[in-house]
Amino acid sequence: MKLVKKIDRVILAEFGSPKELLKAAEKMRQEGYKEFDCHSPFHIHGMDAAMGLKRSPLGYIVFAFATMGLLGALGLQYWTSAVDYPLVISGKPFFSGPAFVPVVFALTILTAAITAVVGMIAINRLPRLRHPLFSSDRFGKFSDGSFFISVESSDKKYNEAHTAGFLKTIGGQNIEILKDE
Amino acid sequence: MQSLKISLKVKEQILSKENMKLDRNTYKFTDKGNLGNIALVVGIVGLAASAVGYIQDSHQFYFSYLVAFFFWISVALGALFFNLLHHLTRASWSTAIRKLTESMMSVIPFMFVLIIPVLLGMHELYHWTHEDVVATDLVLQQKAPYLNIPFFIIRVVFYFAVWSILTFALIKNSARQDIKHEDSILARMRKYSAPGMMLFAFTLTFASFDWLMSLEPHWFSTIFGVYIFCGVFISMLAFTIIMVRYQNGQGAFDGIVTVEHRHTLGKLLFAFTIMWAYMGFSQYLLIWYANLPEETFWYLQRWEGSWRTLSIILPIAHFGLPFVALLPQAAKRNGNWLLMMAFYMLLMRYMDLYWIAMPTHSPEGINYSWMDISTMAGIGGIFIWLFWRKYTSGAAVPVNDPGLKVSMEYVN
């Protein structure tokens, strides 16, 4: 998997409502398209299943890093307070479990949160400053009140005339073929 | 592992015995099943056995009864909280289980009758009621304006008045909605819920101070109410999961309450298991760090004899294990696994209450009595009977609620 995938061309189709978008996504998946995306101003329930998206591996990555954060915080405190510079603090033992817990807790949460954000960005292959979609005038409306499906040229089934025709048959309007300039 | 599989299979067989039916148009029960009758018999037998126990050893009886009482009222109070939260946040996913949780909280007024033995046993339970003890104890003398018998009883009445009024207000409006839906009904329930939530927080906090914390009148912990609240909500969630699963197993709830709802209930159960540990640890850390004798003695008491074992097991079994066991998504979506975890969490909740209350009764070590079981069965039987009677008397879901369709189609 290349970190930044080259996309030359994108076909964009507009749909009238979230329901139509959901149905269209379902048909796209049944037709065998993989490298397509749906754009909507809000979350549509059931879209993941309609598009055939798998569960994100992010949870497992976060869990691994959180565990590392937990062990790291424990190790750090053990090494600083009990090995490298042992100091009696309010009559507690050098390695005093309860006193370490808040730091362990906080560092676990911190690593988990940072991993979640950075991991999400990486899995989405962001940041991406160039994309053929940006050359469309209509596309900006996706954050406003329009619903779009975009098909990227990297898809195995991508065929400009055929794909555009298929999008039309499933209810797409204002079909645009966008090139990376 | 093999025995686990067999026990799950046995459970499955009990569950799949179809003896409960729901009319698909009105959502009314055409066959109420035999859960209510079984519960009533268990309840009467349990209470009768406990009465015999009272004659044998009244001190043990009162402590067992207090733990059992608090365990079961937790389920009802958790349901009250859940309903207040449902209306306050205009939640839509939980509409399909609203009648279930309303029926659970409908038991609260009846619990007022069941608290009478605790009031009768105050002299055995709470040693701040002994005048001779207070006379020689400066701390208790200064706490006397709060910790005295008349004020204690007034507070009990006040708590139940608040809880019962909130319960009646919500259930009455829910019944009106069943006849004819108007948006104003939901708006009114929401209006009750905002002050209701604040009242709930205050009353539950002080009820836990009165009924459990004052067992050791010298000890104080301001976080205690929140700690108990986490347990209260865990009880309710676990009980709801069991009841939902029971009806799913009977085929009565198919297409109404699905794996998606159970998944969400599982997520809440998971979250509040963590919150319980967070509160429990916050309470412990400050006392451990400050190391002041008037606070530490409570934990030292739980470090005596076999209490020590329980004190070590409790955080692992109540937090560590369920944290791992409920963390994966698959665990929360697996019906049998979640059902097992719900039973397990109820057991842990009981262990937690036992650990809080019982060291006052037997400071030398754990002294488990048959009355602990009989009072649990007695109050539990009556609780489930009352709950089931209310639940099966009407429709299983709020049929006229505009959120019902959304709730039935709910996806995580």
Coordinates of C-alpha atoms in Angstrom, one line a residue:
Chain A
M1 CA 0.0 0.0 0.0
K2 CA 1.5 3.2 -1.1
L3 CA 1.0 6.0 1.3
V4 CA -0.1 8.5 -1.3
K5 CA -2.0 6.8 -4.2
K6 CA -2.1 8.6 -7.5
I7 CA -5.6 9.4 -8.8
D8 CA -5.8 10.9 -12.2
R9 CA -9.5 10.9 -12.8
V10 CA -12.7 10.9 -10.8
I11 CA -16.4 10.6 -11.9
L12 CA -18.8 12.5 -9.7
A13 CA -22.5 12.1 -9.6
E14 CA -25.1 13.9 -7.6
F15 CA -28.1 12.4 -5.8
G16 CA -31.3 13.9 -4.6
S17 CA -31.6 12.6 -1.1
P18 CA -29.8 10.5 1.6
K19 CA -32.1 7.6 0.8
E20 CA -31.2 7.7 -2.9
L21 CA -27.6 7.9 -1.9
L22 CA -27.9 4.9 0.3
K23 CA -29.6 2.9 -2.4
A24 CA -27.0 4.0 -5.0
A25 CA -24.2 3.0 -2.7
E26 CA -25.8 -0.4 -2.3
K27 CA -25.9 -0.8 -6.1
M28 CA -22.3 0.3 -6.5
R29 CA -21.2 -2.3 -4.1
Q30 CA -23.2 -5.0 -5.8
E31 CA -21.8 -4.0 -9.1
G32 CA -18.3 -4.6 -7.7
Y33 CA -16.9 -1.1 -7.3
K34 CA -14.5 -0.7 -4.4
E35 CA -12.7 2.6 -4.8
F36 CA -15.8 4.8 -4.5
D37 CA -16.9 7.2 -1.8
C38 CA -20.1 8.8 -0.7
H39 CA -20.2 12.5 0.3
S40 CA -23.0 13.8 2.5
P41 CA -23.3 16.7 4.9
F42 CA -24.2 14.4 7.7
H43 CA -23.8 10.8 8.9
I44 CA -26.3 8.4 7.2
H45 CA -27.2 5.3 9.2
G46 CA -26.4 2.1 7.5
M47 CA -24.0 3.6 5.0
D48 CA -21.0 1.5 6.1
A49 CA -22.9 -1.7 5.4
A50 CA -24.3 -0.3 2.1
M51 CA -20.9 0.6 0.9
G52 CA -19.4 -2.7 2.1
L53 CA -16.9 -1.0 4.4
K54 CA -15.1 -3.3 6.8
R55 CA -14.5 -2.5 10.4
S56 CA -11.6 -0.2 10.9
P57 CA -8.4 -1.8 12.3
L58 CA -7.9 1.4 14.4
G59 CA -9.3 -0.1 17.6
Y60 CA -6.6 -2.8 17.7
I61 CA -3.9 -0.2 17.0
V62 CA -5.2 2.0 19.7
F63 CA -5.3 -0.9 22.1
A64 CA -1.7 -1.9 21.4
F65 CA -0.4 1.7 21.9
A66 CA -2.5 2.2 25.0
T67 CA -1.0 -0.9 26.5
M68 CA 2.5 0.4 25.6
G69 CA 1.5 3.8 27.2
L70 CA 0.4 1.9 30.4
L71 CA 3.6 -0.1 30.7
G72 CA 5.7 2.9 29.8
A73 CA 4.2 5.1 32.5
L74 CA 4.6 2.3 35.0
G75 CA 8.2 1.7 33.9
L76 CA 9.1 5.4 34.0
Q77 CA 7.8 5.9 37.5
Y78 CA 9.4 2.8 38.7
W79 CA 12.8 3.8 37.2
T80 CA 12.7 7.4 38.4
S81 CA 11.2 6.8 41.9
A82 CA 12.7 3.4 42.9
V83 CA 15.9 2.9 40.9
D84 CA 17.5 6.1 39.6
Y85 CA 16.7 8.5 42.4
P86 CA 14.9 6.8 45.3
L87 CA 13.3 9.3 47.5
V88 CA 11.0 8.8 50.5
I89 CA 7.8 10.8 49.9
S90 CA 5.3 11.1 52.8
G91 CA 6.5 7.8 54.3
K92 CA 5.4 5.7 51.3
P93 CA 7.5 2.9 49.8
F94 CA 9.7 3.8 46.8
F95 CA 7.5 1.8 44.5
S96 CA 4.1 2.8 45.8
G97 CA 1.4 1.4 43.4
P98 CA -1.6 3.6 44.3
A99 CA 0.4 6.8 43.9
F100 CA 1.5 5.7 40.4
V101 CA -2.0 5.0 39.2
P102 CA -3.1 8.5 38.2
V103 CA 0.0 9.0 36.0
V104 CA -0.5 5.5 34.5
F105 CA -4.1 6.3 33.8
A106 CA -3.4 9.7 32.3
L107 CA -0.6 8.4 30.1
T108 CA -2.6 5.5 28.9
I109 CA -5.5 7.8 27.9
L110 CA -3.0 10.2 26.3
T111 CA -1.3 7.6 24.1
A112 CA -4.7 6.1 23.2
A113 CA -6.1 9.5 22.2
I114 CA -3.1 10.5 20.2
T115 CA -2.9 7.1 18.5
A116 CA -6.6 7.3 17.6
V117 CA -6.2 10.8 16.0
V118 CA -2.9 10.1 14.2
G119 CA -4.0 6.6 13.2
M120 CA -7.3 7.9 11.8
I121 CA -5.4 10.5 9.7
A122 CA -2.9 7.9 8.5
I123 CA -5.5 5.3 7.6
N124 CA -7.5 7.9 5.7
R125 CA -4.2 8.7 3.8
L126 CA -4.4 12.3 4.9
P127 CA -3.2 15.0 4.5
R128 CA -3.9 15.1 0.8
L129 CA -3.6 18.5 -0.8
R130 CA -4.4 17.5 -4.4
H131 CA -7.4 15.6 -5.6
P132 CA -9.4 15.7 -8.9
L133 CA -12.6 16.3 -6.9
F134 CA -11.3 19.8 -6.0
S135 CA -11.7 21.0 -9.6
S136 CA -15.5 20.5 -9.5
D137 CA -17.6 23.6 -8.9
R138 CA -20.5 21.6 -7.6
F139 CA -18.6 19.4 -5.2
G140 CA -18.4 22.2 -2.5
K141 CA -22.1 21.7 -1.9
F142 CA -21.5 18.3 -0.3
S143 CA -21.1 20.1 3.1
D144 CA -24.2 22.0 2.5
G145 CA -27.2 20.1 1.1
S146 CA -26.1 17.8 -1.7
F147 CA -25.2 14.1 -1.9
F148 CA -22.5 12.8 -4.1
I149 CA -20.9 9.6 -5.2
S150 CA -17.3 9.7 -6.5
V151 CA -15.6 6.9 -8.3
E152 CA -11.8 7.0 -8.5
S153 CA -9.9 5.9 -11.6
S154 CA -7.8 3.5 -9.5
D155 CA -10.8 1.2 -9.3
K156 CA -10.5 -2.0 -11.2
K157 CA -13.9 -1.7 -12.8
Y158 CA -13.3 1.9 -13.8
N159 CA -14.3 2.6 -17.3
E160 CA -15.2 6.2 -18.1
A161 CA -18.1 5.7 -20.4
H162 CA -19.5 2.6 -18.7
T163 CA -19.2 3.9 -15.2
A164 CA -20.8 7.2 -16.0
G165 CA -23.6 5.4 -17.7
F166 CA -24.1 3.1 -14.7
L167 CA -24.2 6.1 -12.3
K168 CA -26.9 7.6 -14.5
T169 CA -29.0 4.4 -14.4
I170 CA -28.9 4.3 -10.6
G171 CA -30.2 7.9 -10.4
G172 CA -27.2 10.0 -10.6
Q173 CA -27.5 13.5 -12.0
N174 CA -25.0 16.2 -13.1
I175 CA -22.4 13.6 -13.9
E176 CA -18.9 15.1 -14.2
I177 CA -15.6 13.6 -15.2
L178 CA -12.9 15.4 -13.3
K179 CA -9.2 15.4 -14.2
D180 CA -6.2 16.2 -12.0
E181 CA -4.8 19.3 -13.5
Chain B
M1 CA -14.3 -24.7 28.9
Q2 CA -16.4 -27.8 28.3
S3 CA -18.5 -27.3 31.4
L4 CA -19.0 -23.6 30.4
K5 CA -20.4 -24.8 27.1
I6 CA -22.7 -27.2 28.8
S7 CA -24.0 -24.7 31.2
L8 CA -24.6 -22.2 28.4
K9 CA -26.5 -24.9 26.6
V10 CA -28.7 -25.6 29.6
K11 CA -29.4 -21.9 30.0
E12 CA -30.3 -21.7 26.3
Q13 CA -32.8 -24.5 26.7
I14 CA -34.5 -22.8 29.7
L15 CA -34.6 -19.6 27.7
S16 CA -35.9 -21.1 24.5
K17 CA -38.9 -22.7 26.2
E18 CA -41.6 -20.7 24.6
N19 CA -44.1 -19.8 27.2
M20 CA -44.5 -16.1 26.6
K21 CA -46.3 -14.5 23.7
L22 CA -46.7 -11.0 22.4
D23 CA -49.5 -9.8 20.1
R24 CA -47.7 -8.3 17.2
N25 CA -50.3 -5.6 16.6
T26 CA -51.0 -4.2 20.0
Y27 CA -47.7 -5.4 21.6
K28 CA -49.8 -6.7 24.5
F29 CA -48.9 -10.0 26.2
T30 CA -51.3 -12.8 25.2
D31 CA -49.3 -15.2 27.4
K32 CA -47.5 -13.7 30.4
G33 CA -45.2 -16.6 31.0
N34 CA -44.5 -18.1 34.4
L35 CA -41.7 -15.8 35.6
G36 CA -44.0 -13.8 37.8
N37 CA -45.4 -16.9 39.6
I38 CA -42.0 -18.5 40.1
A39 CA -40.7 -15.2 41.5
L40 CA -43.6 -14.8 43.9
V41 CA -43.1 -18.3 45.3
V42 CA -39.4 -17.8 45.6
G43 CA -40.0 -14.4 47.3
I44 CA -42.5 -15.8 49.8
V45 CA -40.3 -18.8 50.7
G46 CA -37.3 -16.5 51.0
L47 CA -39.0 -14.1 53.3
A48 CA -40.5 -16.9 55.4
A49 CA -37.1 -18.5 55.8
S50 CA -35.7 -15.1 56.7
A51 CA -38.4 -14.7 59.3
V52 CA -37.2 -17.9 60.9
G53 CA -33.7 -16.6 60.7
Y54 CA -34.8 -13.4 62.5
I55 CA -35.9 -15.5 65.5
Q56 CA -32.6 -17.4 65.5
D57 CA -30.2 -14.4 65.1
S58 CA -31.7 -11.0 64.6
H59 CA -28.3 -9.3 64.3
Q60 CA -27.4 -11.4 61.3
F61 CA -30.9 -11.0 59.8
Y62 CA -30.8 -7.2 59.8
F63 CA -27.4 -7.0 58.1
S64 CA -28.3 -9.6 55.5
Y65 CA -31.6 -7.8 55.0
L66 CA -30.0 -4.4 54.5
V67 CA -27.6 -5.7 51.9
A68 CA -30.4 -7.5 50.0
F69 CA -32.6 -4.5 50.3
F70 CA -30.0 -2.1 48.9
F71 CA -29.2 -4.6 46.1
W72 CA -32.7 -4.7 44.9
I73 CA -33.6 -1.1 45.3
S74 CA -30.5 -0.4 43.3
V75 CA -32.1 -2.0 40.2
A76 CA -35.2 0.2 40.6
L77 CA -33.3 3.4 41.3
G78 CA -31.0 2.7 38.3
A79 CA -34.1 2.4 36.2
L80 CA -35.4 5.7 37.5
F81 CA -32.1 7.3 36.5
F82 CA -32.2 5.6 33.1
N83 CA -35.7 7.0 32.4
L84 CA -34.8 10.5 33.6
L85 CA -31.8 10.3 31.3
H86 CA -33.9 9.0 28.4
H87 CA -36.3 11.9 28.5
L88 CA -33.6 14.5 29.3
T89 CA -31.5 13.6 26.3
R90 CA -34.5 12.9 24.1
A91 CA -32.8 9.5 23.4
S92 CA -34.4 7.5 20.6
W93 CA -32.6 4.2 20.8
S94 CA -34.0 3.3 24.3
T95 CA -37.7 3.9 23.4
A96 CA -38.2 0.2 22.7
I97 CA -37.1 -0.7 26.2
R98 CA -38.8 2.2 27.9
K99 CA -41.8 0.2 29.2
L100 CA -39.4 -2.4 30.6
T101 CA -37.4 0.2 32.6
E102 CA -40.5 2.0 33.6
S103 CA -41.8 -1.3 35.1
M104 CA -38.5 -1.7 36.9
M105 CA -38.9 1.7 38.6
S106 CA -42.5 1.1 39.3
V107 CA -41.4 -1.1 42.2
I108 CA -39.9 1.9 44.1
P109 CA -43.1 2.8 46.0
F110 CA -43.4 -0.9 47.1
M111 CA -39.9 -0.8 48.4
F112 CA -41.0 1.7 51.0
V113 CA -42.9 -1.2 52.7
L114 CA -39.8 -3.4 52.4
I115 CA -37.5 -0.9 54.1
I116 CA -39.6 -1.1 57.3
P117 CA -37.5 -4.0 58.7
V118 CA -34.4 -1.8 58.3
L119 CA -36.1 0.9 60.3
L120 CA -37.1 -1.6 63.0
G121 CA -33.6 -2.9 63.1
M122 CA -31.9 0.5 63.4
H123 CA -30.7 -0.3 66.9
E124 CA -28.9 -3.4 65.7
L125 CA -27.6 -1.9 62.5
Y126 CA -26.4 1.6 63.4
H127 CA -24.6 2.0 66.7
W128 CA -25.1 5.8 66.6
T129 CA -28.6 5.0 67.8
H130 CA -27.2 3.8 71.1
E131 CA -27.5 6.7 73.6
D132 CA -24.9 5.3 75.9
V133 CA -22.3 5.1 73.0
V134 CA -23.1 8.6 71.9
A135 CA -22.8 10.0 75.4
T136 CA -19.1 9.0 75.6
D137 CA -18.2 9.8 72.0
L138 CA -17.4 13.4 71.1
V139 CA -17.6 12.8 67.3
L140 CA -21.0 11.2 67.5
Q141 CA -22.3 13.9 69.7
Q142 CA -21.3 16.5 67.1
K143 CA -22.9 14.4 64.4
A144 CA -26.0 13.9 66.4
P145 CA -28.0 16.8 64.7
Y146 CA -27.8 14.7 61.5
L147 CA -27.5 11.2 62.8
N148 CA -30.5 10.8 65.1
I149 CA -33.5 8.5 64.8
P150 CA -36.3 10.9 64.1
F151 CA -34.4 12.8 61.4
F152 CA -33.2 9.5 59.9
I153 CA -36.9 8.3 59.5
I154 CA -37.9 11.7 58.1
R155 CA -35.2 11.4 55.5
V156 CA -36.2 7.9 54.6
V157 CA -39.8 9.2 54.0
F158 CA -38.5 12.1 52.0
Y159 CA -36.3 10.0 49.7
F160 CA -39.2 7.6 49.0
A161 CA -41.5 10.6 48.5
V162 CA -39.2 12.1 45.9
W163 CA -38.6 8.8 44.1
S164 CA -42.2 7.8 44.1
I165 CA -43.5 11.2 42.9
L166 CA -41.0 11.1 40.0
T167 CA -42.0 7.5 39.2
F168 CA -45.7 8.3 39.3
A169 CA -45.2 11.4 37.2
L170 CA -43.4 9.5 34.4
I171 CA -45.6 6.4 34.5
K172 CA -48.8 8.3 34.5
N173 CA -47.8 10.3 31.5
S174 CA -46.5 7.1 29.8
A175 CA -50.0 5.6 30.4
R176 CA -51.7 8.7 28.9
Q177 CA -49.5 8.4 25.9
D178 CA -50.6 4.8 25.4
I179 CA -54.2 6.1 24.9
K180 CA -53.4 8.9 22.6
H181 CA -50.1 10.5 21.7
E182 CA -49.6 14.2 22.0
D183 CA -46.2 15.9 21.8
S184 CA -47.0 17.8 24.9
I185 CA -46.8 14.5 26.9
L186 CA -43.2 13.9 26.0
A187 CA -42.4 17.5 26.6
R188 CA -43.9 17.3 30.1
M189 CA -41.9 14.2 30.9
R190 CA -38.8 16.0 29.8
K191 CA -39.8 18.9 32.0
Y192 CA -40.1 16.6 35.1
S193 CA -36.8 15.0 34.2
A194 CA -34.5 18.0 34.6
P195 CA -35.3 18.9 38.3
G196 CA -35.9 15.1 38.8
M197 CA -32.3 14.4 37.8
M198 CA -30.9 16.9 40.4
L199 CA -33.3 15.5 43.1
F200 CA -32.2 12.0 42.2
A201 CA -28.5 12.9 42.6
F202 CA -29.1 14.5 46.0
T203 CA -31.4 11.8 47.4
L204 CA -29.3 8.9 46.2
T205 CA -26.2 10.4 47.7
F206 CA -27.8 11.0 51.1
A207 CA -29.6 7.7 51.0
S208 CA -26.2 5.9 50.5
F209 CA -24.7 8.0 53.4
D210 CA -27.6 7.1 55.7
W211 CA -28.1 3.5 54.9
L212 CA -24.6 2.3 54.2
M213 CA -22.0 4.9 55.3
S214 CA -23.5 5.5 58.7
L215 CA -22.9 1.8 59.5
E216 CA -19.5 3.2 60.5
P217 CA -20.6 6.6 61.8
H218 CA -17.1 7.9 62.4
W219 CA -16.1 7.3 58.8
F220 CA -16.8 9.8 56.0
S221 CA -16.2 9.9 52.3
T222 CA -17.8 12.6 50.1
I223 CA -17.4 10.5 46.9
F224 CA -19.3 7.6 48.5
G225 CA -22.6 8.6 46.9
V226 CA -21.1 8.6 43.4
Y227 CA -19.4 5.3 44.0
I228 CA -22.8 3.8 45.0
F229 CA -24.4 5.4 42.1
C230 CA -22.1 3.6 39.7
G231 CA -23.1 0.3 41.3
V232 CA -26.8 1.3 41.1
F233 CA -26.5 1.9 37.4
I234 CA -24.5 -1.3 36.8
S235 CA -27.3 -3.3 38.6
M236 CA -29.9 -1.8 36.5
L237 CA -28.0 -2.3 33.2
A238 CA -27.2 -5.9 34.1
F239 CA -30.8 -6.6 35.1
T240 CA -32.1 -5.0 31.9
I241 CA -29.8 -7.1 29.7
I242 CA -31.0 -10.3 31.4
M243 CA -34.6 -9.3 31.0
V244 CA -34.2 -8.3 27.3
R245 CA -32.3 -11.5 26.6
Y246 CA -34.9 -13.5 28.4
Q247 CA -37.6 -12.1 26.1
N248 CA -35.4 -12.4 23.1
G249 CA -35.0 -16.1 24.0
Q250 CA -38.8 -16.5 24.2
G251 CA -39.1 -15.0 20.8
A252 CA -41.3 -12.3 22.2
F253 CA -38.9 -9.4 21.5
D254 CA -37.7 -10.4 18.0
G255 CA -37.5 -7.4 15.7
I256 CA -38.3 -5.0 18.6
V257 CA -35.2 -5.2 20.7
T258 CA -32.2 -6.5 18.8
V259 CA -28.6 -7.2 19.1
E260 CA -28.0 -3.4 18.5
H261 CA -29.8 -2.5 21.7
R262 CA -28.0 -5.2 23.7
H263 CA -24.7 -3.9 22.3
T264 CA -25.5 -0.4 23.5
L265 CA -26.5 -1.7 26.9
G266 CA -23.3 -3.7 27.0
K267 CA -21.3 -0.6 26.2
L268 CA -23.0 1.3 29.1
L269 CA -22.3 -1.7 31.4
F270 CA -18.6 -1.6 30.3
A271 CA -18.4 2.1 30.8
F272 CA -19.9 2.1 34.2
T273 CA -17.7 -0.8 35.3
I274 CA -14.8 1.6 34.6
M275 CA -16.5 4.4 36.3
W276 CA -17.1 2.3 39.4
A277 CA -13.3 1.5 39.5
Y278 CA -12.5 5.2 38.9
M279 CA -14.7 6.3 41.9
G280 CA -13.6 3.4 44.1
F281 CA -10.0 4.2 43.4
S282 CA -10.4 8.0 43.9
Q283 CA -11.9 7.3 47.3
Y284 CA -9.1 4.9 48.2
L285 CA -6.2 7.0 46.9
L286 CA -6.9 10.1 48.9
I287 CA -7.4 8.2 52.1
W288 CA -4.3 6.1 51.5
Y289 CA -2.2 9.2 50.7
A290 CA -3.3 11.4 53.6
N291 CA -3.1 8.4 56.0
L292 CA -5.3 10.0 58.6
P293 CA -6.4 7.5 61.3
E294 CA -10.1 8.7 61.2
E295 CA -10.3 7.8 57.6
T296 CA -7.9 4.8 57.2
F297 CA -9.6 2.6 59.8
W298 CA -12.4 1.8 57.3
Y299 CA -10.0 0.2 54.9
L300 CA -7.9 -1.3 57.7
Q301 CA -11.1 -3.0 58.9
R302 CA -11.4 -4.5 55.5
W303 CA -7.8 -5.7 55.7
E304 CA -8.6 -8.0 58.7
G305 CA -8.7 -11.8 58.4
S306 CA -10.6 -13.1 55.4
W307 CA -11.8 -9.6 54.5
R308 CA -8.3 -9.0 53.2
T309 CA -8.9 -11.7 50.5
L310 CA -12.1 -10.1 49.5
S311 CA -10.5 -6.6 49.4
I312 CA -7.9 -7.9 46.9
I313 CA -10.4 -9.9 44.8
L314 CA -12.9 -7.1 44.5
P315 CA -11.1 -4.6 42.2
I316 CA -9.8 -7.5 40.0
A317 CA -13.2 -9.2 39.8
H318 CA -15.4 -6.2 39.6
F319 CA -13.2 -4.2 37.3
G320 CA -10.2 -6.0 35.8
L321 CA -12.0 -9.1 34.5
P322 CA -15.1 -7.4 33.1
F323 CA -12.9 -4.7 31.5
V324 CA -11.1 -7.4 29.4
A325 CA -14.3 -9.5 29.0
L326 CA -16.4 -6.6 27.7
L327 CA -13.8 -4.7 25.7
P328 CA -14.1 -6.4 22.3
Q329 CA -17.1 -5.5 20.2
A330 CA -17.8 -9.1 19.5
A331 CA -18.2 -9.7 23.3
K332 CA -20.9 -7.2 23.5
R333 CA -22.8 -8.5 20.5
N334 CA -22.6 -12.1 21.5
G335 CA -25.9 -12.7 23.3
N336 CA -24.8 -15.6 25.5
W337 CA -21.6 -13.9 26.5
L338 CA -23.3 -10.7 27.4
L339 CA -26.0 -12.5 29.4
M340 CA -23.3 -14.3 31.3
M341 CA -21.5 -11.0 32.0
A342 CA -24.7 -9.5 33.2
F343 CA -25.2 -12.2 35.7
Y344 CA -21.6 -11.9 36.7
M345 CA -21.9 -8.2 37.2
L346 CA -24.9 -8.6 39.4
L347 CA -22.9 -11.1 41.5
M348 CA -20.0 -8.6 41.7
R349 CA -22.4 -5.8 42.7
Y350 CA -23.6 -8.1 45.5
M351 CA -20.0 -8.7 46.5
D352 CA -19.3 -5.0 46.6
L353 CA -22.3 -4.3 48.9
Y354 CA -21.4 -7.2 51.1
W355 CA -17.9 -5.8 51.4
I356 CA -19.2 -2.4 52.3
A357 CA -21.8 -3.4 54.9
M358 CA -20.8 -6.7 56.4
P359 CA -17.4 -5.9 58.1
T360 CA -19.5 -3.9 60.7
H361 CA -21.4 -7.1 61.5
S362 CA -18.4 -9.5 61.6
P363 CA -15.1 -7.6 61.8
E364 CA -13.1 -10.7 62.4
G365 CA -13.7 -12.1 58.9
I366 CA -16.2 -13.2 56.3
N367 CA -19.0 -15.1 58.0
Y368 CA -21.4 -16.0 55.3
S369 CA -24.8 -16.9 56.5
W370 CA -27.8 -18.7 54.9
M371 CA -29.8 -15.6 55.7
D372 CA -27.7 -13.7 53.2
I373 CA -29.2 -16.0 50.5
S374 CA -32.7 -16.2 51.9
T375 CA -33.1 -12.4 52.2
M376 CA -31.8 -11.9 48.7
A377 CA -34.3 -14.5 47.4
G378 CA -37.1 -13.0 49.4
I379 CA -36.7 -9.4 48.4
G380 CA -35.6 -10.4 44.9
G381 CA -38.6 -12.6 44.4
I382 CA -41.1 -10.0 45.5
F383 CA -39.2 -7.4 43.4
I384 CA -39.3 -9.5 40.2
W385 CA -43.0 -10.4 40.8
L386 CA -44.0 -6.8 41.2
F387 CA -41.9 -5.8 38.2
W388 CA -43.3 -8.6 36.0
R389 CA -46.9 -7.9 37.0
K390 CA -46.6 -4.3 36.0
Y391 CA -44.7 -5.1 32.8
T392 CA -47.1 -7.7 31.5
S393 CA -50.2 -5.7 32.4
G394 CA -49.8 -3.3 29.4
A395 CA -48.1 -3.1 26.1
A396 CA -44.4 -4.2 26.0
V397 CA -43.4 -1.0 24.2
P398 CA -44.7 2.5 24.2
V399 CA -46.9 1.9 21.1
N400 CA -47.8 5.5 20.4
D401 CA -44.3 7.0 20.9
P402 CA -43.0 8.6 17.6
G403 CA -39.6 7.4 18.6
L404 CA -40.6 3.7 18.7
K405 CA -40.0 3.1 15.0
V406 CA -36.6 4.8 15.1
S407 CA -35.7 2.7 18.1
M408 CA -36.7 -0.6 16.5
E409 CA -34.6 0.2 13.5
Y410 CA -31.7 1.4 15.6
V411 CA -28.3 0.6 14.4
N412 CA -25.1 1.3 16.4

